[in-house]
């Protein structure tokens, strides 16, 4: 992540890591092994970072012990969903390292995901703030709905940009929005400012997911830490594909390949080329840029300058990331 | 369940059912379908019943709105673990009807389980009682640990009764104990009485699981609603097997079949016969009876007579159930 964003929360994030290591300890060795593997696998820690920066919204030197707990719970929930996603997708690597399911099998991985959810809610129970609990429980519901919508729309070629936006809102943007909102609430911001910070998180979330979906076409496998074209191979119709189905001179070929549900390597490679060779990537990036501009423009004036700068830096990071 | 136990909480349980149907409604049809399938599949509703009876511990006419919410959350958590168990075990039927995974597939079933967990914690967030949340989150952790311990000990012939007791405590007894404890706390009982009611739930939980493990050998498939000998087929070493490995004249044959990890139908049927033909079933039932006697004997004197009678009736039901 951008240095400007990280400096503000560096000490807090170190405490979050320590807490993540300690709460993934279990009497049952395999549970500890899986939990700590997941913590050590790292990741961008985007959600706890957004929460912690937003939690410094008014005074950046505020020390909130409780914020560390909520930030760790947020990351645990994210980790739990990733473990379950990897089981569902039969993914063998994530961020370039073996997934829990490839190393320990599906069975313990499903249970380890449940364990992480439960650990997260046990942490949240300590905060005595039921709004946090309720909001994050709703986020998990939304995530599950988003994943099911995505699976149910696999290989359907007639999807609109609105269908796509609804799915990625549930899958990603709602969680980033909630992270920002809960941070702003912890900082004691006024209702309108909380809503504005939430909207920033929502737009950054949309931009983050569109970028992710673009990288599935443009990154290399080592950059992605997983196979290229993986989404399309599973029939997931993302923004670049929706655009290519509209504007590519080869749109009928692309549509027929999708509808046939046969994504063998030669077909997949041909489809990837069709998407890359029209303006689909450029178009998708223009959406990302518009979302990020709107996100930054809407940040409330009441934010402390350091928090403001950090949130701008995160938006910039989302727009520029290559992995 | 026994009529005496049910009469006391009949109205409350009807409200729990209504709440379960309403909270499993989602904007995404498939989520609603799976959730309502699970609610309508029924079940003994043992955990919410224990909670609700314990919640009436001091005055049986107390109306606690909040109790309905907690009882529903308890059953949602139980349902979530069952859906994930069925995915993990590739089970095709439960209680005689198709499992979610057999009807909708593994992918949506894992997500539907997550959704139910999240719905449960969203409900609990409404109660403004973080002890409930924390206790139930710990129960889920314990359940996951118990399931992983069970999987890791599959086909291991050298297990003691203590190993088995630890596993079933995590898998079943801790949840029933927590249901009773939280009910007693809601009723405002004194600490010692809360602890006694918790211990009743713990012992009934052990007895419940041992009975379940006995029925895997003695019930018919239609009674079980799933195949007979299913535990042993998966290598799960339950109390009757541990006992048979100790006392059966054919204990070496049984041990070798387990260690060979080959539970094809003829081998499985021979193993089932070995267990049935020694005193393993009788011995296991004697443990159940001892646990239930201890459970009933330890009930606190401060309990209202109707609650006392209902808890005794539930213990009797657990001892006598044939499915």
Coordinates of C-alpha atoms in Angstrom, one line a residue, chain A residues 25-28 30-31 34 80-81 84-85 87-89 106-108 110-112 114-115 117-119 121-122 124-130 133-134 136-138 140-149 151-152 170, chain B residues 25-28 30-31 34 80-81 84-85 87-89 106-108 110-112 114-115 117-119 121-122 124-130 133-134 136-138 140-149 151-152 170:
Chain A
X25 CA -4.3 -20.0 18.2
X26 CA -6.4 -23.1 19.0
X27 CA -6.1 -26.2 21.3
X28 CA -6.4 -28.2 18.1
X30 CA -4.5 -28.2 12.7
X31 CA -6.8 -25.2 13.4
X34 CA -4.4 -23.3 9.1
X80 CA -12.8 -16.7 6.4
X81 CA -14.6 -15.7 3.1
X84 CA -14.4 -20.7 1.7
X85 CA -14.0 -19.1 -1.8
X87 CA -12.6 -24.4 -1.4
X88 CA -15.5 -23.6 -3.7
X89 CA -13.3 -22.6 -6.6
X106 CA -11.6 -29.1 1.8
X107 CA -12.9 -30.6 5.0
X108 CA -10.7 -28.8 7.5
X110 CA -14.5 -25.3 5.5
X111 CA -14.3 -25.7 9.3
X112 CA -11.3 -23.4 9.6
X114 CA -16.2 -21.2 10.2
X115 CA -13.7 -21.0 13.0
X117 CA -15.9 -16.3 11.4
X118 CA -16.6 -17.3 15.0
X119 CA -13.4 -15.9 16.3
X121 CA -17.6 -12.4 16.2
X122 CA -16.1 -13.5 19.6
X124 CA -16.6 -8.2 18.3
X125 CA -18.5 -9.3 21.3
X126 CA -15.8 -7.7 23.4
X127 CA -16.4 -4.3 22.0
X128 CA -19.8 -3.7 23.6
X129 CA -20.9 -2.0 20.4
X130 CA -23.7 -3.9 18.7
X133 CA -21.6 -6.5 15.1
X134 CA -24.8 -6.0 13.2
X136 CA -20.5 -6.8 9.9
X137 CA -23.0 -9.7 10.1
X138 CA -25.0 -7.9 7.4
X140 CA -21.3 -11.4 5.5
X141 CA -24.9 -11.9 4.4
X142 CA -24.2 -9.6 1.5
X143 CA -21.0 -11.4 0.6
X144 CA -22.7 -14.7 0.5
X145 CA -25.5 -13.3 -1.6
X146 CA -23.0 -11.8 -4.0
X147 CA -21.1 -15.1 -4.4
X148 CA -24.3 -17.0 -5.1
X149 CA -25.5 -14.4 -7.6
X151 CA -22.3 -18.5 -9.5
X152 CA -25.9 -18.4 -10.7
X170 CA -22.5 -7.3 -2.6
Chain B
X25 CA -35.6 -14.6 3.6
X26 CA -33.0 -13.0 1.2
X27 CA -33.2 -10.8 -1.9
X28 CA -31.4 -13.7 -3.7
X30 CA -31.5 -19.4 -4.0
X31 CA -30.5 -18.2 -0.5
X34 CA -32.0 -23.1 0.8
X80 CA -25.4 -23.7 9.6
X81 CA -23.1 -26.4 11.1
X84 CA -21.5 -27.5 6.3
X85 CA -21.3 -31.0 7.8
X87 CA -21.2 -30.8 2.4
X88 CA -18.1 -32.2 4.1
X89 CA -19.5 -35.6 4.4
X106 CA -21.7 -27.8 -2.6
X107 CA -20.9 -24.3 -3.6
X108 CA -24.2 -22.6 -2.7
X110 CA -21.2 -23.6 1.9
X111 CA -22.3 -20.0 1.2
X112 CA -25.8 -20.7 2.6
X114 CA -22.1 -18.8 6.1
X115 CA -25.3 -16.8 5.5
X117 CA -24.1 -18.0 10.7
X118 CA -24.2 -14.3 9.8
X119 CA -28.0 -14.1 10.2
X121 CA -25.0 -13.1 14.7
X122 CA -27.1 -10.3 13.2
X124 CA -27.8 -11.7 18.4
X125 CA -26.5 -8.2 17.8
X126 CA -30.1 -7.0 18.5
X127 CA -30.1 -8.4 22.0
X128 CA -27.6 -6.0 23.5
X129 CA -26.2 -8.8 25.5
X130 CA -22.6 -9.5 24.5
X133 CA -22.8 -13.4 21.5
X134 CA -19.4 -14.3 23.0
X136 CA -22.2 -18.7 21.1
X137 CA -19.2 -17.6 19.1
X138 CA -17.1 -19.8 21.4
X140 CA -18.9 -22.4 17.1
X141 CA -15.1 -22.4 17.6
X142 CA -15.6 -25.5 19.8
X143 CA -17.8 -27.2 17.2
X144 CA -15.2 -26.6 14.5
X145 CA -12.4 -28.0 16.7
X146 CA -14.5 -31.0 17.5
X147 CA -15.2 -31.8 13.9
X148 CA -11.5 -31.4 12.9
X149 CA -10.4 -33.6 15.9
X151 CA -11.7 -36.1 11.1
X152 CA -8.0 -36.3 12.2
X170 CA -16.7 -30.1 21.6

